[in-house]
Amino acid sequence: MKNDKHVSTLKQVEQKRTDGLRYVFYGLQVGLLAGLVAIFYRLLLGKAEDALFFVVHWISGNPLRIGGWFLCLIPLGLIVGLIAKWEPMSAGSGIPQVSGEMRGHLNPVWWRVLLAKISGGSLAILGGLSLGREGPSIQLGAMAAKGIAKEFRLDGTMERNLISCGAGAGLAAAFNAPLAGILFVLEEIHRTFDRRVLAMGLVAAVVADYLSKLVFGQSTIFSYESPVMNLKNYWLLVILGILLGVAGVVYNLVMVKGQDWFGRLKKIPQPVKVMIPFLIAGVLAVYLPEVLGGGHAMVELLTAEQIPGLSVLVLLLLAKFLFSVVSFGSGAPGGIFFPLLILGSYIGAIFGSIVVPLLGLPEDLIQKFIILAMAGIFASIVRAPITGIVLIAEMTGSMTSLIDIVVVSMISYLVANLLGNPPIYATLLERILAKQPQPPEVEEGAEKLLTSYIVPVGSPAEGRAIRDIPWHKNCLVASIIREGRTLTPKGDTVIESGDELLILIARLSFADDSTFIDRLIYGDSEE
């Protein structure tokens, strides 16, 4: 029996090392299905937002029609609340849920999440809630990929890899940003560099992006100009980065407080709570419709020949922020990804509207500050600066501001870290897990999962022999890849920085053991 297990382990490692074609094949499958699902969702949300603003125009100035719209919003909010209650994993963004599944803490039913997220998210946008499509698209892509894994009866290791790549394909289709899609997988979802996942993820992201561009065209999401900035004015980027770092921390804190506020309404059933932002959306439809939906109406204001004045920019920023807090805090299906970029763009517009006339700078620099602030706010809130840098470059279709984006993003990222505030998706995952009555069920004797870890410089495991590391009993270092060579690990094998460790972890204890290995290799914090 022991010899059979050893043979099985070697077979799994050898399969991981050699069958690149299989990864490409599944990458194509994932890209096709995840891309189509994300495109379908994007089309539905586009139609829902068109219908929303048609209604806003139709009810304008007519008290009777306004009253009728409020009567429609009440059952609409109730339906969305019931959908979220039927499938709790469809509530909110979807990114924390995917991260939780990758770490073994969650195991949602893929088809239920697809149905609930698509229907609930579309109705939420129809009602005017300030929620984005990008986080949900990541979850939808991941669940579509999970469906492929279930259909082909793949092992747990391949299933996790497909989920990762499906998430990246979903982001690629939502933003027309394939490179950002795969980087987001490696930086935020998979949390390690795995060459096989990279290969499969790139195929999936490119396929999903291609399908998306066939449907929506090849134009970029944002069409801001990006003029060259004089090097003597780079000190402004430092100030902007600091402001965005602080703003990101405030955003994270208030967003969590919003969830806490709804959580204290214990006597109100969850479906009824979801009605609250729908009713607020009804009021905003009359007085400030620009802040409704994901934020595309606000984007159009910044891309117009004459952007709004400073007071209007501040009003829209505050209203969008507070309404986003209420919309997301209610637990309605929908994300914060695109709305937070909109908030960043308005911070950049406000910053530019102040410093440009004050210092006598060219007026077109306001557009540059808008782009830079989107990347900076993403870095400070999500704490994935590399993804943010590439994402904004792809979304704007310009590489001329790349160095500027890096400067602002890294400063805002460092400021948020120095202030001790955790990234938003990590916080949201902790809150989801705190509500889970018990860990997901796993069959006794289920297969081991093969995971990949790159040992960084300064790792707690660096320079230590394998036998001197307190591995859990359900963990086995199956192979080490060092400078392109595969080594068979022994007790006296010393781990070096740059090593890729292939570790087998029992699925039954994956959640605890993978967390332990993360700390063992990356230290107490990966941020």
Coordinates of C-alpha atoms in Angstrom, one line a residue:
M1 CA 0.0 0.0 0.0
K2 CA 2.8 2.4 0.9
N3 CA 4.6 1.6 -2.3
D4 CA 1.4 2.3 -4.3
K5 CA 1.1 5.7 -2.7
H6 CA 4.7 6.5 -3.6
V7 CA 4.0 5.5 -7.2
S8 CA 0.9 7.6 -7.3
T9 CA 2.8 10.6 -6.0
L10 CA 5.6 10.2 -8.6
K11 CA 2.9 9.9 -11.3
Q12 CA 1.2 13.1 -10.3
V13 CA 4.5 15.0 -10.2
E14 CA 5.6 13.6 -13.5
Q15 CA 2.2 14.5 -15.1
K16 CA 2.5 18.0 -13.8
R17 CA 6.0 18.3 -15.3
T18 CA 5.3 16.9 -18.8
D19 CA 1.8 17.4 -20.1
G20 CA 1.8 21.0 -21.1
L21 CA -0.5 20.2 -24.1
R22 CA -3.2 19.2 -21.6
Y23 CA -2.9 22.6 -19.9
V24 CA -3.2 24.4 -23.2
F25 CA -6.3 22.3 -24.1
Y26 CA -8.0 23.1 -20.8
G27 CA -6.9 26.7 -21.2
L28 CA -8.9 26.8 -24.5
Q29 CA -11.9 25.2 -22.8
V30 CA -11.8 27.6 -19.9
G31 CA -11.3 30.7 -22.1
L32 CA -14.2 29.7 -24.3
L33 CA -16.7 29.0 -21.5
A34 CA -15.6 31.6 -19.0
G35 CA -15.4 34.2 -21.7
L36 CA -18.9 33.4 -23.0
V37 CA -20.4 33.5 -19.5
A38 CA -18.6 36.8 -18.7
I39 CA -19.7 38.3 -22.1
F40 CA -23.3 37.2 -21.5
Y41 CA -23.2 38.8 -18.1
R42 CA -21.7 42.0 -19.5
L43 CA -24.4 42.2 -22.2
L44 CA -27.1 41.7 -19.6
L45 CA -25.7 44.4 -17.4
G46 CA -25.4 46.7 -20.3
K47 CA -29.1 46.2 -21.2
A48 CA -30.0 46.6 -17.6
E49 CA -28.2 49.9 -17.3
D50 CA -29.7 51.2 -20.6
A51 CA -33.1 50.3 -19.2
L52 CA -32.3 52.1 -15.9
F53 CA -31.4 55.3 -17.6
F54 CA -34.4 55.1 -19.9
V55 CA -36.6 54.9 -16.8
V56 CA -34.6 57.8 -15.2
H57 CA -35.4 59.9 -18.2
W58 CA -39.0 58.8 -18.4
I59 CA -39.8 59.6 -14.8
S60 CA -38.0 62.9 -14.7
G61 CA -40.3 65.7 -13.5
N62 CA -43.4 63.4 -13.3
P63 CA -44.5 62.7 -9.7
L64 CA -46.9 59.9 -10.7
R65 CA -44.2 58.1 -12.7
I66 CA -41.7 58.6 -9.9
G67 CA -44.1 57.0 -7.4
G68 CA -44.7 54.1 -9.8
W69 CA -40.9 53.5 -10.1
F70 CA -40.6 53.3 -6.3
L71 CA -43.4 50.7 -6.3
C72 CA -41.3 48.7 -8.8
L73 CA -38.1 49.1 -6.7
I74 CA -39.6 47.4 -3.6
P75 CA -40.3 44.0 -5.1
L76 CA -37.1 44.3 -7.3
G77 CA -35.0 44.7 -4.1
L78 CA -36.9 41.9 -2.4
I79 CA -36.2 39.5 -5.3
V80 CA -32.5 40.3 -5.3
G81 CA -32.4 39.7 -1.5
L82 CA -34.1 36.3 -1.9
I83 CA -31.7 35.3 -4.6
A84 CA -28.7 36.2 -2.3
K85 CA -30.4 34.3 0.5
W86 CA -30.9 31.2 -1.8
E87 CA -27.2 31.2 -2.7
P88 CA -25.1 33.2 -0.1
M89 CA -21.9 32.7 -2.2
S90 CA -23.4 35.0 -4.8
A91 CA -23.6 38.0 -2.5
G92 CA -21.0 40.8 -2.8
S93 CA -18.1 40.9 -5.2
G94 CA -17.2 37.2 -5.7
I95 CA -13.4 37.7 -5.6
P96 CA -13.1 36.8 -1.8
Q97 CA -15.2 33.7 -2.5
V98 CA -12.9 32.6 -5.2
S99 CA -9.8 33.2 -3.0
G100 CA -11.5 31.3 -0.2
E101 CA -12.1 28.3 -2.4
M102 CA -8.5 28.4 -3.7
R103 CA -7.4 28.2 0.0
G104 CA -9.7 25.3 0.7
H105 CA -12.1 27.2 3.0
L106 CA -15.1 27.3 0.6
N107 CA -16.7 24.9 -1.8
P108 CA -19.7 26.5 -3.5
V109 CA -22.0 24.7 -6.0
W110 CA -20.8 26.2 -9.3
W111 CA -24.1 26.2 -11.2
R112 CA -26.0 27.8 -8.3
V113 CA -23.5 30.6 -8.1
L114 CA -23.8 31.1 -11.9
L115 CA -27.6 31.4 -11.8
A116 CA -27.7 33.6 -8.7
K117 CA -24.9 35.9 -9.7
I118 CA -26.2 36.5 -13.2
S119 CA -29.8 37.0 -12.2
G120 CA -29.2 38.9 -9.0
G121 CA -26.4 41.1 -10.5
S122 CA -28.5 42.1 -13.5
L123 CA -31.5 43.0 -11.4
A124 CA -29.3 45.0 -9.0
I125 CA -28.0 47.1 -11.9
L126 CA -31.5 47.5 -13.2
G127 CA -32.5 48.9 -9.8
G128 CA -29.6 51.4 -10.0
L129 CA -27.3 50.0 -7.3
S130 CA -23.7 51.2 -7.4
L131 CA -22.0 47.8 -8.1
G132 CA -19.6 46.6 -10.8
R133 CA -19.5 43.7 -13.2
E134 CA -15.8 42.9 -12.9
G135 CA -15.6 41.1 -9.5
P136 CA -18.7 39.1 -10.4
S137 CA -17.2 38.3 -13.8
I138 CA -14.1 36.9 -12.1
Q139 CA -16.3 34.7 -9.9
L140 CA -18.5 33.7 -12.9
G141 CA -15.4 32.7 -14.9
A142 CA -14.1 30.7 -12.0
M143 CA -17.4 28.9 -11.5
A144 CA -17.6 28.2 -15.3
A145 CA -14.1 26.6 -15.1
K146 CA -15.2 24.6 -12.0
G147 CA -18.0 23.3 -14.1
I148 CA -15.6 22.1 -16.7
A149 CA -13.5 20.4 -14.1
K150 CA -16.6 18.6 -12.7
E151 CA -17.7 17.6 -16.2
F152 CA -14.3 16.1 -17.1
R153 CA -13.9 14.6 -13.6
L154 CA -10.5 16.2 -13.1
D155 CA -8.5 15.8 -9.9
G156 CA -8.5 18.4 -7.2
T157 CA -5.1 19.9 -8.3
M158 CA -6.3 20.5 -11.9
E159 CA -9.7 21.8 -10.6
R160 CA -7.9 24.5 -8.6
N161 CA -5.8 25.4 -11.6
L162 CA -8.9 25.7 -13.8
I163 CA -10.7 27.9 -11.2
S164 CA -7.7 30.2 -11.1
C165 CA -7.5 30.5 -14.9
G166 CA -11.3 30.9 -15.2
A167 CA -11.1 33.9 -12.8
G168 CA -8.4 35.5 -15.0
A169 CA -10.5 34.8 -18.1
G170 CA -13.5 36.5 -16.5
L171 CA -11.5 39.6 -15.8
A172 CA -10.0 39.6 -19.3
A173 CA -13.5 39.5 -20.8
A174 CA -14.9 42.2 -18.5
F175 CA -12.1 44.7 -19.0
N176 CA -10.6 43.7 -22.4
A177 CA -7.4 43.2 -20.4
P178 CA -5.9 39.8 -20.9
L179 CA -2.5 40.5 -19.3
A180 CA -4.2 42.0 -16.2
G181 CA -6.4 39.0 -16.0
I182 CA -3.5 36.5 -15.7
L183 CA -1.5 38.8 -13.4
F184 CA -4.5 39.2 -11.1
V185 CA -4.7 35.4 -10.9
L186 CA -1.0 35.1 -9.9
E187 CA -1.0 38.1 -7.6
E188 CA -4.4 37.9 -5.9
I189 CA -6.0 34.5 -6.5
H190 CA -3.3 31.8 -6.9
R191 CA -0.8 33.8 -4.9
T192 CA 2.2 32.1 -6.3
F193 CA 4.1 31.8 -9.7
D194 CA 3.2 28.5 -11.3
R195 CA 4.5 28.1 -14.9
R196 CA 1.8 25.6 -15.8
V197 CA -1.0 27.9 -14.4
L198 CA 0.7 30.8 -16.2
A199 CA 0.6 29.0 -19.5
M200 CA -3.0 27.8 -19.1
G201 CA -4.1 31.2 -17.8
L202 CA -2.6 33.1 -20.7
V203 CA -4.4 30.9 -23.2
A204 CA -7.7 31.3 -21.3
A205 CA -7.3 35.0 -20.9
V206 CA -6.4 35.6 -24.5
V207 CA -9.3 33.5 -25.8
A208 CA -11.8 35.2 -23.5
D209 CA -10.4 38.6 -24.5
Y210 CA -10.7 37.7 -28.2
L211 CA -14.3 36.7 -27.8
S212 CA -15.1 39.8 -25.8
K213 CA -13.6 42.1 -28.5
L214 CA -15.6 40.2 -31.2
V215 CA -18.7 41.3 -29.3
F216 CA -17.8 44.7 -27.9
G217 CA -15.2 45.9 -30.3
Q218 CA -11.5 46.6 -29.8
S219 CA -11.9 50.1 -28.2
T220 CA -10.5 50.5 -24.7
I221 CA -12.7 50.9 -21.7
F222 CA -11.4 54.4 -21.0
S223 CA -10.4 56.9 -23.7
Y224 CA -8.5 59.5 -21.6
E225 CA -5.6 61.4 -23.1
S226 CA -2.2 60.8 -21.5
P227 CA 0.1 63.7 -22.1
V228 CA 3.8 63.6 -21.2
M229 CA 4.6 65.1 -17.8
N230 CA 7.6 67.3 -17.2
L231 CA 10.1 65.6 -14.9
K232 CA 10.3 68.7 -12.7
N233 CA 6.7 68.2 -11.8
Y234 CA 7.1 64.6 -10.6
W235 CA 6.9 65.8 -7.0
L236 CA 3.1 66.1 -7.7
L237 CA 3.0 62.3 -8.2
V238 CA 4.4 61.8 -4.7
I239 CA 1.7 63.9 -3.2
L240 CA -1.0 62.2 -5.3
G241 CA 0.3 58.8 -4.3
I242 CA 0.2 59.7 -0.6
L243 CA -3.3 61.0 -0.9
L244 CA -4.5 57.9 -2.7
G245 CA -2.8 55.7 -0.1
V246 CA -4.8 57.4 2.7
A247 CA -8.0 57.4 0.5
G248 CA -7.7 53.7 0.0
V249 CA -7.4 53.0 3.7
V250 CA -10.5 55.2 4.4
Y251 CA -12.3 53.4 1.7
N252 CA -11.5 50.0 3.2
L253 CA -12.5 51.1 6.7
V254 CA -15.8 52.7 5.7
M255 CA -16.7 49.7 3.4
V256 CA -16.3 47.4 6.3
K257 CA -18.3 49.7 8.6
G258 CA -21.1 49.6 6.0
Q259 CA -21.3 45.8 6.3
D260 CA -21.3 46.2 10.1
W261 CA -24.2 48.6 10.0
F262 CA -26.3 46.2 7.9
G263 CA -25.2 43.4 10.2
R264 CA -26.6 45.2 13.3
L265 CA -30.1 45.2 11.7
K266 CA -30.6 41.7 13.1
K267 CA -34.4 42.0 13.4
I268 CA -34.8 42.8 9.7
P269 CA -34.7 39.8 7.3
Q270 CA -31.8 39.8 4.9
P271 CA -34.0 40.1 1.7
V272 CA -35.6 43.2 3.3
K273 CA -32.2 44.8 4.0
V274 CA -31.4 44.6 0.3
M275 CA -34.4 46.8 -0.4
I276 CA -32.7 49.7 1.4
P277 CA -30.2 50.6 -1.4
F278 CA -32.9 50.1 -4.0
L279 CA -35.1 52.8 -2.3
I280 CA -32.1 55.1 -2.0
A281 CA -31.4 54.5 -5.7
G282 CA -35.0 55.7 -6.4
V283 CA -34.2 59.0 -4.6
L284 CA -30.9 59.4 -6.5
A285 CA -32.7 58.7 -9.8
V286 CA -34.6 61.9 -9.3
Y287 CA -31.8 64.1 -7.9
L288 CA -28.4 62.7 -8.9
P289 CA -28.8 59.9 -11.5
E290 CA -25.1 60.1 -12.5
V291 CA -24.0 58.0 -9.5
L292 CA -26.4 55.1 -10.4
G293 CA -25.1 51.8 -11.8
G294 CA -21.5 50.8 -12.2
G295 CA -20.3 54.3 -13.0
H296 CA -20.3 54.6 -16.8
A297 CA -22.4 57.8 -16.6
M298 CA -19.7 59.4 -14.5
V299 CA -17.0 58.2 -16.9
E300 CA -18.7 60.1 -19.7
L301 CA -18.6 63.3 -17.7
L302 CA -14.8 63.1 -17.4
T303 CA -14.3 62.3 -21.1
A304 CA -16.4 65.2 -22.2
E305 CA -14.7 68.2 -23.7
Q306 CA -15.4 70.3 -20.6
I307 CA -15.2 68.3 -17.3
P308 CA -17.5 69.4 -14.5
G309 CA -16.4 72.1 -12.0
L310 CA -14.6 71.3 -8.7
S311 CA -17.8 71.5 -6.6
V312 CA -19.6 69.1 -8.9
L313 CA -16.7 66.7 -8.9
V314 CA -16.6 66.6 -5.1
L315 CA -20.3 66.1 -4.8
L316 CA -20.3 63.2 -7.3
L317 CA -17.3 61.6 -5.6
L318 CA -18.9 61.7 -2.1
A319 CA -22.3 60.6 -3.4
K320 CA -20.8 57.7 -5.4
F321 CA -18.7 56.6 -2.5
L322 CA -21.5 56.6 0.1
F323 CA -23.9 54.9 -2.2
S324 CA -21.3 52.3 -3.1
V325 CA -20.9 51.6 0.6
V326 CA -24.7 51.1 1.1
S327 CA -25.1 49.1 -2.1
F328 CA -22.2 46.7 -1.3
G329 CA -22.9 46.5 2.4
S330 CA -26.5 45.3 1.8
G331 CA -25.1 42.0 0.5
A332 CA -26.6 42.4 -3.0
P333 CA -24.7 40.5 -5.8
G334 CA -22.2 42.9 -7.4
G335 CA -18.7 44.1 -7.1
I336 CA -16.6 47.1 -6.1
F337 CA -13.9 46.7 -8.8
F338 CA -15.2 49.2 -11.3
P339 CA -16.8 51.6 -8.8
L340 CA -13.5 52.0 -7.0
L341 CA -11.8 52.9 -10.2
I342 CA -14.4 55.5 -10.8
L343 CA -13.8 56.9 -7.4
G344 CA -10.0 57.0 -8.2
S345 CA -10.7 58.8 -11.4
Y346 CA -12.7 61.5 -9.6
I347 CA -9.9 61.9 -7.0
G348 CA -7.5 62.4 -9.9
A349 CA -9.8 64.9 -11.6
I350 CA -10.2 66.9 -8.3
F351 CA -6.5 66.8 -7.7
G352 CA -5.8 68.0 -11.3
S353 CA -8.5 70.7 -11.1
I354 CA -6.7 72.2 -8.1
V355 CA -3.0 71.9 -9.0
V356 CA -3.2 72.7 -12.7
P357 CA -4.6 76.2 -12.5
L358 CA -2.7 76.8 -9.2
L359 CA 0.7 76.0 -10.8
G360 CA -0.1 77.2 -14.3
L361 CA 0.3 73.7 -15.8
P362 CA -1.2 72.5 -19.2
E363 CA -4.9 71.8 -18.8
D364 CA -4.6 68.4 -20.4
L365 CA -2.6 67.1 -17.4
I366 CA -5.9 66.7 -15.6
Q367 CA -6.5 63.7 -17.9
K368 CA -3.2 62.2 -16.8
F369 CA -4.0 62.6 -13.1
I370 CA -7.3 60.8 -13.8
I371 CA -5.4 57.8 -15.2
L372 CA -2.8 57.8 -12.5
A373 CA -5.3 58.0 -9.7
M374 CA -7.2 55.0 -10.9
A375 CA -4.1 52.8 -10.7
G376 CA -3.1 54.4 -7.3
I377 CA -6.5 53.8 -5.7
F378 CA -6.5 50.2 -6.9
A379 CA -3.0 49.6 -5.4
S380 CA -4.0 51.0 -2.1
I381 CA -7.4 49.3 -1.8
V382 CA -6.7 45.9 -3.3
R383 CA -2.9 45.8 -2.6
A384 CA -2.1 44.3 -6.0
P385 CA 0.0 47.0 -7.6
I386 CA 1.4 45.0 -10.5
T387 CA -2.1 44.1 -11.6
G388 CA -3.3 47.7 -11.2
I389 CA -0.4 49.0 -13.3
V390 CA -1.0 46.6 -16.2
L391 CA -4.8 46.9 -15.9
I392 CA -4.8 50.7 -16.3
A393 CA -2.3 50.6 -19.1
E394 CA -4.5 48.1 -21.0
M395 CA -7.8 49.9 -20.2
T396 CA -6.5 53.2 -21.5
G397 CA -4.5 51.7 -24.4
S398 CA -1.5 53.8 -23.5
M399 CA 2.0 52.9 -22.3
T400 CA 3.3 56.5 -22.3
S401 CA 2.3 57.0 -18.6
L402 CA 3.7 53.6 -17.4
I403 CA 6.5 55.1 -15.3
D404 CA 4.2 57.7 -13.8
I405 CA 1.6 54.9 -13.0
V406 CA 4.4 52.9 -11.3
V407 CA 5.4 55.8 -9.2
V408 CA 1.9 56.7 -8.0
S409 CA 0.9 53.0 -7.5
M410 CA 3.9 52.1 -5.4
I411 CA 3.7 55.1 -3.2
S412 CA 0.0 54.6 -2.5
Y413 CA 0.6 50.9 -1.9
L414 CA 3.4 51.6 0.6
V415 CA 1.3 54.3 2.4
A416 CA -1.6 51.9 2.8
N417 CA 0.7 49.2 4.1
L418 CA 2.4 51.6 6.5
L419 CA -1.0 52.6 7.9
G420 CA -1.5 49.0 8.8
N421 CA -4.7 48.5 6.9
P422 CA -5.3 45.0 5.3
P423 CA -6.3 44.7 1.7
I424 CA -10.1 44.9 1.1
Y425 CA -10.5 41.4 -0.4
A426 CA -8.6 39.7 2.4
T427 CA -10.8 41.5 4.9
L428 CA -13.9 40.5 3.1
L429 CA -12.8 36.9 3.0
E430 CA -12.2 36.8 6.7
R431 CA -15.7 38.1 7.3
I432 CA -17.2 35.5 5.0
L433 CA -15.3 32.7 6.8
A434 CA -16.4 34.0 10.2
K435 CA -20.0 33.4 9.1
Q436 CA -19.4 29.9 8.0
P437 CA -20.8 27.4 10.5
Q438 CA -18.2 24.8 9.5
P439 CA -15.5 24.1 6.8
P440 CA -16.7 22.6 3.5
E441 CA -17.2 18.9 3.5
V442 CA -14.4 16.8 2.0
E443 CA -14.6 13.0 1.6
E444 CA -12.3 11.0 3.9
G445 CA -9.4 9.7 1.9
A446 CA -9.8 12.2 -0.8
E447 CA -6.7 12.7 -3.1
K448 CA -3.8 15.0 -2.3
L449 CA -3.5 18.4 -4.0
L450 CA -0.3 19.3 -5.7
T451 CA 0.6 22.9 -5.0
S452 CA 3.5 25.0 -6.2
Y453 CA 5.4 27.6 -4.1
I454 CA 8.3 29.8 -5.2
V455 CA 10.7 30.4 -2.3
P456 CA 11.5 34.2 -2.1
V457 CA 14.7 35.8 -0.9
G458 CA 14.6 36.0 2.9
S459 CA 12.0 33.3 3.3
P460 CA 11.8 31.6 6.7
A461 CA 12.4 28.3 4.8
E462 CA 15.5 29.5 3.0
G463 CA 18.8 27.8 4.0
R464 CA 17.0 25.1 6.0
A465 CA 17.2 21.4 5.3
I466 CA 13.8 19.7 4.6
R467 CA 14.1 17.5 7.7
D468 CA 14.6 20.6 9.9
I469 CA 11.3 22.1 8.9
P470 CA 8.2 21.2 10.9
W471 CA 6.0 20.0 8.0
H472 CA 2.5 18.9 8.9
K473 CA 1.9 15.2 8.7
N474 CA -0.4 15.7 5.7
C475 CA 2.2 17.6 3.7
L476 CA 4.9 16.1 1.5
V477 CA 7.6 17.9 -0.5
A478 CA 7.3 15.8 -3.7
S479 CA 9.8 17.7 -6.0
I480 CA 12.0 20.7 -6.2
I481 CA 12.6 22.6 -9.5
R482 CA 15.9 24.5 -9.2
E483 CA 17.3 26.5 -12.2
G484 CA 15.3 24.4 -14.6
R485 CA 16.4 21.0 -13.1
T486 CA 14.0 18.7 -11.2
L487 CA 15.5 17.5 -7.9
T488 CA 14.2 14.6 -5.8
P489 CA 14.0 16.0 -2.3
K490 CA 15.8 14.3 0.6
G491 CA 16.0 15.0 4.3
D492 CA 19.3 16.8 4.0
T493 CA 18.3 18.8 0.9
V494 CA 18.6 22.5 1.7
I495 CA 16.0 24.9 0.3
E496 CA 17.3 27.9 -1.6
S497 CA 15.7 31.1 -2.7
G498 CA 14.2 30.7 -6.2
D499 CA 13.4 27.1 -5.7
E500 CA 9.9 26.0 -6.9
L501 CA 8.6 23.5 -4.3
L502 CA 5.9 21.1 -5.5
I503 CA 4.1 20.1 -2.3
L504 CA 1.4 17.5 -1.9
I505 CA -1.3 18.4 0.7
A506 CA -4.1 16.2 1.7
R507 CA -7.4 17.7 0.5
L508 CA -9.0 16.9 3.9
S509 CA -6.7 19.3 5.7
F510 CA -5.9 21.6 2.8
A511 CA -7.3 24.8 4.3
D512 CA -5.2 24.6 7.5
D513 CA -2.1 23.1 5.9
S514 CA -1.9 25.5 2.9
T515 CA -2.1 28.5 5.4
F516 CA 0.7 26.9 7.4
I517 CA 2.9 26.5 4.3
D518 CA 2.2 30.1 3.2
R519 CA 3.5 31.4 6.5
L520 CA 6.4 28.9 6.4
I521 CA 7.6 30.1 3.0
Y522 CA 6.4 33.7 2.8
G523 CA 6.4 34.7 6.5
D524 CA 3.6 36.0 8.6
S525 CA 2.4 38.4 5.9
E526 CA 2.4 38.2 2.1
E527 CA 1.7 41.8 1.7

